[in-house]
Short mmCIF file of C-alpha atoms in Angstrom, two decimals:
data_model
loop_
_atom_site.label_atom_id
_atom_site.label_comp_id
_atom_site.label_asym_id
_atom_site.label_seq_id
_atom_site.Cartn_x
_atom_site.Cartn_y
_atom_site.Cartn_z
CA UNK A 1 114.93 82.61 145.07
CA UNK A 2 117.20 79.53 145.55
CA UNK A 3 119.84 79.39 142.56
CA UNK A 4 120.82 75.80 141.61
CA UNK A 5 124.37 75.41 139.74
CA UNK A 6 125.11 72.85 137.51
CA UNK A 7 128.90 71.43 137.68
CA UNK A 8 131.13 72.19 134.60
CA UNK A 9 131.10 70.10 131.71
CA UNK A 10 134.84 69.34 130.76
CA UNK A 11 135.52 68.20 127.21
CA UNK A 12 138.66 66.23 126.86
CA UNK A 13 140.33 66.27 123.54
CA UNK A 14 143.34 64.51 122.72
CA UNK A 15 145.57 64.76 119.36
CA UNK A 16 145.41 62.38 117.14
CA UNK A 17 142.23 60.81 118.72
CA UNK A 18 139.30 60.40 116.63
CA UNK A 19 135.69 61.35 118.51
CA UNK A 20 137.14 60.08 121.98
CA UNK A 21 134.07 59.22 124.01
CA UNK A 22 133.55 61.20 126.55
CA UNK A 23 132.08 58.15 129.10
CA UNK A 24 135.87 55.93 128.69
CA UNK A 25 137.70 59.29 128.92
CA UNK A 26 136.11 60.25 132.42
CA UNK A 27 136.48 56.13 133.63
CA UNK A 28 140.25 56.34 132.37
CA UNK A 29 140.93 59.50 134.70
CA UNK A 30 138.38 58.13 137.98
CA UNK A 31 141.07 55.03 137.45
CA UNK A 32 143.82 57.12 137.60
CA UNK A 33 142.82 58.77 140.34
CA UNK A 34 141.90 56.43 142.60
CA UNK A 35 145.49 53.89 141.28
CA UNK A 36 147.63 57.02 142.75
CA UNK A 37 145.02 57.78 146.15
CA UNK A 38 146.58 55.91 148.95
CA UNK A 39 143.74 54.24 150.60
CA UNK A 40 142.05 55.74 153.56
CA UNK A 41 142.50 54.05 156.98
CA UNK A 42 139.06 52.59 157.87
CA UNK A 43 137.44 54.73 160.75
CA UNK A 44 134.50 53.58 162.98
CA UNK A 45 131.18 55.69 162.77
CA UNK A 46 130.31 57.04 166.15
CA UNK A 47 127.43 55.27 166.92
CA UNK A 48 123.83 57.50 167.44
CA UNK A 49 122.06 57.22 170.24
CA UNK A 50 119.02 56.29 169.79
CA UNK A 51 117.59 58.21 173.20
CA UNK A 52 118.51 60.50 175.46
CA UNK A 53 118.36 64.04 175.96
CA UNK A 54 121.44 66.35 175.31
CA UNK A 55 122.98 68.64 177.87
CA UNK A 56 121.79 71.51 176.00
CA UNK A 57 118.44 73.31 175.48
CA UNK A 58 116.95 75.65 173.49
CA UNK A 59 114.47 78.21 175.75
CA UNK A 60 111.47 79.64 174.91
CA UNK A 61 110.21 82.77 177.38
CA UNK A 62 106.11 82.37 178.20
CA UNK A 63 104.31 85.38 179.37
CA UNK A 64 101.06 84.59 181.51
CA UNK A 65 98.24 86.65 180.11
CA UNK A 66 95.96 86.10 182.16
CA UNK A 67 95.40 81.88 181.60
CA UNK A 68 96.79 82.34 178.43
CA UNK A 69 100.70 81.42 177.64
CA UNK A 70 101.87 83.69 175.39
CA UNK A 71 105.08 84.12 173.32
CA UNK A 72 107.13 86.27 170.60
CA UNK A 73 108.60 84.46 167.72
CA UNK A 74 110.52 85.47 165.27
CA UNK A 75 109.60 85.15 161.70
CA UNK A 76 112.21 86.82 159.29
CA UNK A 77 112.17 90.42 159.70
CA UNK A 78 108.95 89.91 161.85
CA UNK A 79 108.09 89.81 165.57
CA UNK A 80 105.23 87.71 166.13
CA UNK A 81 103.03 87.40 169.61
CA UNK A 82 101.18 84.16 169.53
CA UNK A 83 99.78 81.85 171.90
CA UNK A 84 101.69 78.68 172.67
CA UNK A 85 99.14 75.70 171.89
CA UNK A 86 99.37 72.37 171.88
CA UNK A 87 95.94 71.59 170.98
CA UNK A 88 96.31 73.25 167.74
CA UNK A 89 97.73 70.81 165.53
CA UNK A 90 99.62 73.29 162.96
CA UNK A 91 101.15 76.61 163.26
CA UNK A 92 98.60 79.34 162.31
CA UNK A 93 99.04 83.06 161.66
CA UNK A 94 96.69 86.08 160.68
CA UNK A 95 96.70 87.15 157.19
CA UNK A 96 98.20 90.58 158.80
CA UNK A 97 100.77 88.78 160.30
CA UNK A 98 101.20 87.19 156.93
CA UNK A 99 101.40 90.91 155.17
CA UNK A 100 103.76 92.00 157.61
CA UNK A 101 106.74 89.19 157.03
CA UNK A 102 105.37 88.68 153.05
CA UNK A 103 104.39 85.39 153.95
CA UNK A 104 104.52 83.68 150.65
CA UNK A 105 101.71 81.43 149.35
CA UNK A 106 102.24 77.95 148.34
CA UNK A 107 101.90 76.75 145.16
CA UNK A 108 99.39 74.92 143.90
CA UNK A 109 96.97 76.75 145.59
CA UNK A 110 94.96 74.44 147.89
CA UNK A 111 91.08 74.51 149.54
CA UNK A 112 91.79 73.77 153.08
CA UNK A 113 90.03 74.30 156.52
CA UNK A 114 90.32 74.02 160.23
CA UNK A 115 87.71 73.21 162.59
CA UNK A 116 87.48 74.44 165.86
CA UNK A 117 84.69 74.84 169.23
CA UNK A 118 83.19 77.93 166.89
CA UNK A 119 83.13 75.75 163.71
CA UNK A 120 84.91 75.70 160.33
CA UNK A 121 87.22 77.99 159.13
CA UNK A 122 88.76 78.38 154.97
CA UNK A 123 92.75 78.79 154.99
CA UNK A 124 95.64 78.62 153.17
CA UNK A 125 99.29 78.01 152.87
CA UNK A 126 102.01 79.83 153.25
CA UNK A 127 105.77 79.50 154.14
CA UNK A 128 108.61 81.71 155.95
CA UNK A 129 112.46 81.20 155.23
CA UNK A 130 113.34 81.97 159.34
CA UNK A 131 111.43 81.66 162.48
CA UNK A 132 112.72 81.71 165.81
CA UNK A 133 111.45 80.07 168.90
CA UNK A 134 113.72 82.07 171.48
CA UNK A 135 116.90 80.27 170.75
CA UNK A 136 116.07 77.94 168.46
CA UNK A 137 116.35 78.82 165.15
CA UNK A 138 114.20 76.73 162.02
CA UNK A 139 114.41 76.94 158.45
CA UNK A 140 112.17 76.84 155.56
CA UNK A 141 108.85 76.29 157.52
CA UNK A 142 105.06 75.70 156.46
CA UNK A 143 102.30 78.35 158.06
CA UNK A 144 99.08 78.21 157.77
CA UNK A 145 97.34 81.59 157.10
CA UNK A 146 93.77 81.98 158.45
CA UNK A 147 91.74 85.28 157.62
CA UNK A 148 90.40 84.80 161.13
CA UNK A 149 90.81 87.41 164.23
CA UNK A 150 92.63 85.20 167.02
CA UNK A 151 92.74 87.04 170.44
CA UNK A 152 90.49 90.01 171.32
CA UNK A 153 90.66 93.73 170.49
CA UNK A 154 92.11 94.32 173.64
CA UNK A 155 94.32 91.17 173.95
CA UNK A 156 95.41 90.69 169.76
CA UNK A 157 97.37 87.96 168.98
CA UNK A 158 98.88 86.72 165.33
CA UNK A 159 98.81 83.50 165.39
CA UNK A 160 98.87 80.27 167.00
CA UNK A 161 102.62 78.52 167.91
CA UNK A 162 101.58 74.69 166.99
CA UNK A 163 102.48 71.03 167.00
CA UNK A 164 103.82 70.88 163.97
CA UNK A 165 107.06 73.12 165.44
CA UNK A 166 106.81 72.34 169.12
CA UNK A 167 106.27 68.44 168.32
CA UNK A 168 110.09 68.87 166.91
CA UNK A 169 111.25 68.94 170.42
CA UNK A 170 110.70 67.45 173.99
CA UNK A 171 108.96 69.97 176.25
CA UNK A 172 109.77 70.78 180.29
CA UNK A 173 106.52 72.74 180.17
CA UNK A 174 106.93 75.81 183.19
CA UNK A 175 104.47 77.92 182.92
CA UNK A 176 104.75 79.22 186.23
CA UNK A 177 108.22 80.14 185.99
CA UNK A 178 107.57 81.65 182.51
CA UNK A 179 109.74 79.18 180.25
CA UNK A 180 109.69 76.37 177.95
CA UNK A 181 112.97 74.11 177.79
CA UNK A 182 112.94 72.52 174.12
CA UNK A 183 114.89 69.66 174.09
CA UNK A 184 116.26 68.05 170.16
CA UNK A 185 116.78 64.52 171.80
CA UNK A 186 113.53 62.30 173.43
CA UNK A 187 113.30 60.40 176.66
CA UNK A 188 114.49 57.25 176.95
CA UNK A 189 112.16 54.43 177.55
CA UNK A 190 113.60 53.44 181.06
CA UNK A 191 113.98 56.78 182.08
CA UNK A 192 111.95 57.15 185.45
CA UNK A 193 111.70 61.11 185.49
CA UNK A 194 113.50 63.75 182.88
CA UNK A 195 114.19 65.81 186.20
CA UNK A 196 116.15 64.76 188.94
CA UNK A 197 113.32 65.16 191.14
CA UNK A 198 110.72 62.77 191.31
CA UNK A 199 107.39 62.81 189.17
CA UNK A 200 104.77 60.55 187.92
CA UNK A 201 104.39 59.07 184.50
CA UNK A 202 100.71 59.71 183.34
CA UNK A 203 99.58 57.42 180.45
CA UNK A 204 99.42 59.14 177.48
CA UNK A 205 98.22 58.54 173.92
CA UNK A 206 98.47 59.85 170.49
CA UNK A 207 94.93 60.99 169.81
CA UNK A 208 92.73 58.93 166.81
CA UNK A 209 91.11 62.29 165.47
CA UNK A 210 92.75 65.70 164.43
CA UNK A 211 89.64 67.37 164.50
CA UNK A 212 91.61 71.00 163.78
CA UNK A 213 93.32 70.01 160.78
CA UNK A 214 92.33 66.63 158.74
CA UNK A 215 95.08 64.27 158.01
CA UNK A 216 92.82 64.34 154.76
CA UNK A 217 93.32 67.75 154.03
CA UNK A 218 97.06 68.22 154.17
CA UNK A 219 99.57 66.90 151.18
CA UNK A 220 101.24 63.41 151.81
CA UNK A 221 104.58 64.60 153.21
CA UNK A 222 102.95 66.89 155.41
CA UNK A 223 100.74 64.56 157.06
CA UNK A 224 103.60 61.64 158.19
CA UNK A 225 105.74 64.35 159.69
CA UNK A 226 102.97 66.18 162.22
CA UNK A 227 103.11 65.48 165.57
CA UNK A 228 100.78 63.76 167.10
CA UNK A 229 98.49 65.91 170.07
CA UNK A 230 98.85 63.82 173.26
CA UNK A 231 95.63 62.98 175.83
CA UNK A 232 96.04 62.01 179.19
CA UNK A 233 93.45 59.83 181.18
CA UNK A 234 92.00 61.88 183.96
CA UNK A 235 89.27 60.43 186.32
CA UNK A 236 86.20 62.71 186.18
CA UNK A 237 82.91 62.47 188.76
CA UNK A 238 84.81 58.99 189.13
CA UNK A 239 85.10 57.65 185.23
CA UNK A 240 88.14 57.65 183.57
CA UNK A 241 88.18 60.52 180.60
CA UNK A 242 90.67 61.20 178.02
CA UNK A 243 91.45 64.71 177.90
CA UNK A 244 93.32 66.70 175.42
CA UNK A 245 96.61 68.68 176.36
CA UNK A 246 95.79 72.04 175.51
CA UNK A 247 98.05 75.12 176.75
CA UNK A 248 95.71 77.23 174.22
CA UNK A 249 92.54 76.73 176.09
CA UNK A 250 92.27 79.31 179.11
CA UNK A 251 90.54 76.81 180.61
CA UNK A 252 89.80 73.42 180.84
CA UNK A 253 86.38 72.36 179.00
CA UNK A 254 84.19 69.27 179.09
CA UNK A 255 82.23 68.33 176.07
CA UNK A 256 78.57 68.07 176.65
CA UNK A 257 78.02 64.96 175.67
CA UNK A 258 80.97 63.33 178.12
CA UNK A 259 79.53 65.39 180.78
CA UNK A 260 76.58 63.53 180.37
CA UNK A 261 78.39 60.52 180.81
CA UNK A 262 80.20 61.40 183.96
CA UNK A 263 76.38 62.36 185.60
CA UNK A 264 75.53 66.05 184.77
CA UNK A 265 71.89 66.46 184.26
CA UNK A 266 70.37 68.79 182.52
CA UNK A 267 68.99 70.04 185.27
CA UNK A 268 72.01 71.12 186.61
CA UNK A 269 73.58 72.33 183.90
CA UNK A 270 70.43 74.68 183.61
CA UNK A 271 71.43 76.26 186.49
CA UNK A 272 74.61 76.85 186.00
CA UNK A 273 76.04 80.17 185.24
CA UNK A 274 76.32 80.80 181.26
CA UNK A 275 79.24 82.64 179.42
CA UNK A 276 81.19 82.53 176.48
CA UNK A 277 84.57 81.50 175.11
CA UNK A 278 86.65 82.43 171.91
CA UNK A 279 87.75 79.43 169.44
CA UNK A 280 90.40 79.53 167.03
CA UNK A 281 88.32 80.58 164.22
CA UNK A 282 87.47 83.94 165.77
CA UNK A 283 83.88 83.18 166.77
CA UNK A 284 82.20 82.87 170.28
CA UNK A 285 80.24 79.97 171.50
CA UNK A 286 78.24 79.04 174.38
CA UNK A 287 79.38 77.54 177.82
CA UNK A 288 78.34 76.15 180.61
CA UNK A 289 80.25 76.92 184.23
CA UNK A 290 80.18 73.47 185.89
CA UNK A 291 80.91 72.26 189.85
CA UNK A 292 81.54 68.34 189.00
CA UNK A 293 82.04 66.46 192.43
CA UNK A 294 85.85 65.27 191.77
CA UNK A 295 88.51 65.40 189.45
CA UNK A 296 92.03 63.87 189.69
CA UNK A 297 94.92 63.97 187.20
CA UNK A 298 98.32 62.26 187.38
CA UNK A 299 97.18 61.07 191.04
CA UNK A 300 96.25 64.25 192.32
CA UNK A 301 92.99 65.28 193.48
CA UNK A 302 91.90 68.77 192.60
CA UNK A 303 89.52 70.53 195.43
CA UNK A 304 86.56 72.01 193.59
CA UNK A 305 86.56 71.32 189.88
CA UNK A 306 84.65 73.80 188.47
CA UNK A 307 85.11 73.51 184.84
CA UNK A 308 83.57 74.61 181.25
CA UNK A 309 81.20 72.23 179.83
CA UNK A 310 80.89 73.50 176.03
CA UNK A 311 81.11 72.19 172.44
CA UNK A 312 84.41 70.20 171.33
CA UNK A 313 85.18 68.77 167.75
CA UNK A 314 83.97 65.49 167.28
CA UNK A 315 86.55 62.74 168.87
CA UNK A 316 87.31 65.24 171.99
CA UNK A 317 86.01 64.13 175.10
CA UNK A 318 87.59 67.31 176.98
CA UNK A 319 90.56 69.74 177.13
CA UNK A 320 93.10 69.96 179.93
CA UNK A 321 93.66 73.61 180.05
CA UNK A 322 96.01 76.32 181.13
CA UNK A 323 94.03 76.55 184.34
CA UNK A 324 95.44 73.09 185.39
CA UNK A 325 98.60 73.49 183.23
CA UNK A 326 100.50 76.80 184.75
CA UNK A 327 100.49 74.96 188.09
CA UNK A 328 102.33 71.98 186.93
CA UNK A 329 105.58 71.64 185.82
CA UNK A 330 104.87 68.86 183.10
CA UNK A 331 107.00 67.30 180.33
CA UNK A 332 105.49 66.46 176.81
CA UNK A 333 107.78 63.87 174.73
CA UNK A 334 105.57 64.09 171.35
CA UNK A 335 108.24 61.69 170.13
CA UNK A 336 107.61 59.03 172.31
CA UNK A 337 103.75 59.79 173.64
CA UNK A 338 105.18 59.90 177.27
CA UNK A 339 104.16 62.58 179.80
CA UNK A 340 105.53 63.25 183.23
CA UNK A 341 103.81 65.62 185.94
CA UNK A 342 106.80 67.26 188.56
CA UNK A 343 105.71 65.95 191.96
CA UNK A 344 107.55 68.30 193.81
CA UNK A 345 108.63 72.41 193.04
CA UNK A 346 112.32 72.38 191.03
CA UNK A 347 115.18 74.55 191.60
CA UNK A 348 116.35 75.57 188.15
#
């Protein structure tokens, strides 16, 4: 528990003063004070950049699993492995997670829910005094604790590494080369490339909906300081789709209705192969494994799409996966809404 101290109340008494007030006592002495001060030589503030990124980096270390990224963070005494997701608009951890650090619950306790591909789920709040994200270090932070299984029995995970602490930072996404650079600074607007290799700029925007948490649901100062998630145009069977950058989704997934759109009968999709996938909320639903005839993102045509067409929360057209993801090297500025995809291999 924080202790607050209150400064020292001085009385002044004086002889042969009758009930001195203690307001003209405490002006006589600031007077005083500041008569025998010698003033201070005016010095220029350095002036704050408004842009740019600093020469140092905080690094996170990303383990494939599979197609899905996964890290260990820190969370006071705790070790934490969660998936690194920037589709999921908040942090999330298990309520054993939660047990394990003594995750404590916020006060007033509030009715809140996320929604994800396998419906709604009930959570609640909770905060931690540390967490670590490799080397960065953050104070005082917000959780949100879900009663939900996330991962598999074979694959468990605690929790979900969102948007409301990777948003704090610029991201040189590397999947491939198992890192994430977080930078405290954001792109400038005429920067051309963050690296010093060439890369294109795809138009990106903040998305509209937040289908996982509801701006709605979350307390006023809460809801300003989220990141937004970021979509990407991508041209699909031809039409331009927005898709949603998500390094939590295994693998990239068309809603049904967009695939519609974009020309997929349902003809074919009846004769497609039929699986399931795992949302966020611990429940399977049903997919469909699609061939679409082209797909091209940041310029580049991909040879044989063959992606999931399943249910997505209202507002998402589709998810850009990890399938797509841990073969780019891709920068997310949440700060700014800019994305750039490497166009050649780096030499870190």
């Amino acid at each position: 528990m924080r202790l607050f101290h209150a400064a020292p109340i001085v009385l002044l008494l004086c002889a042969g003063c009758a009930n001195p007030d203690p307001v003209q006592v405490r002006a006589r002495i600031l007077a005083q004070q500041a008569q025998s001060q010698p003033a201070a030589p005016a010095v220029a503030a350095a002036p704050v950049p408004e842009c740019g990124l600093p020469a140092r980096f905080d690094t996170l270390a990303v383990r494939m699993d599979g197609l899905q990224p996964v890290v260990r963070v820190g969370m006071d005494e705790a070790t934490a492995t969660m998936v690194l997701d920037t589709g999921a608009s908040e942090t999330i951890v298990t309520t054993g997670l939660a047990a394990r650090f003594n995750a404590r619950a916020a006060q007033p306790a509030t009715q809140r829910s996320f929604v994800g591909i396998d419906g709604r789920t009930a959570v609640q709040r909770g905060f931690v005094d540390t967490l670590k994200l490799g080397t960065a270090t953050l104070r005082q932070v917000n959780l949100t604790i879900s009663p939900a299984s996330l991962g598999t029995p074979a694959q468990p995970r605690d929790g979900l590494l969102g948007l409301d602490l990777l948003g704090l930072f610029d991201m040189d996404l590397d999947l491939a080369g198992g890192r994430v650079k977080l930078y405290r600074g954001k792109l400038c607007p005429d920067a051309a490339s963050p690296w010093p290799v060439a890369a294109t700029e795809v138009k990106a925007r903040r998305a509209k909906l937040d289908p996982l948490l509801g701006a709605e649901q979350l307390p006023a100062n809460r809801a300003e300081q989220r990141a937004a998630r970021l979509e990407v145009p991508v041209v699909l069977n031809g039409k331009i789709v927005w898709a949603l950058i998500d390094t939590g989704a295994t693998n990239s997934v068309v809603a049904a209705d967009t695939a519609r759109t974009v020309g997929v009968t349902e003809a074919a999709l009846a004769g497609d192969p039929v699986g399931q996938t795992l949302g966020a909320g611990g429940k399977t639903a049903l997919v469909h494994l699609h061939s679409f005839d082209s797909l091209r993102v940041a310029g580049e045509a991909l040879p044989q799409p063959r992606l999931l067409i399943g249910p997505l929360p209202a507002g998402t057209a589709m998810l850009l996966g990890a399938d797509y993801l841990r073969n780019h090297r891709v920068w997310l500025s949440y700060a700014t809404a800019r994305v750039f995809v490497a166009k050649e291999k780096l030499a870190d």
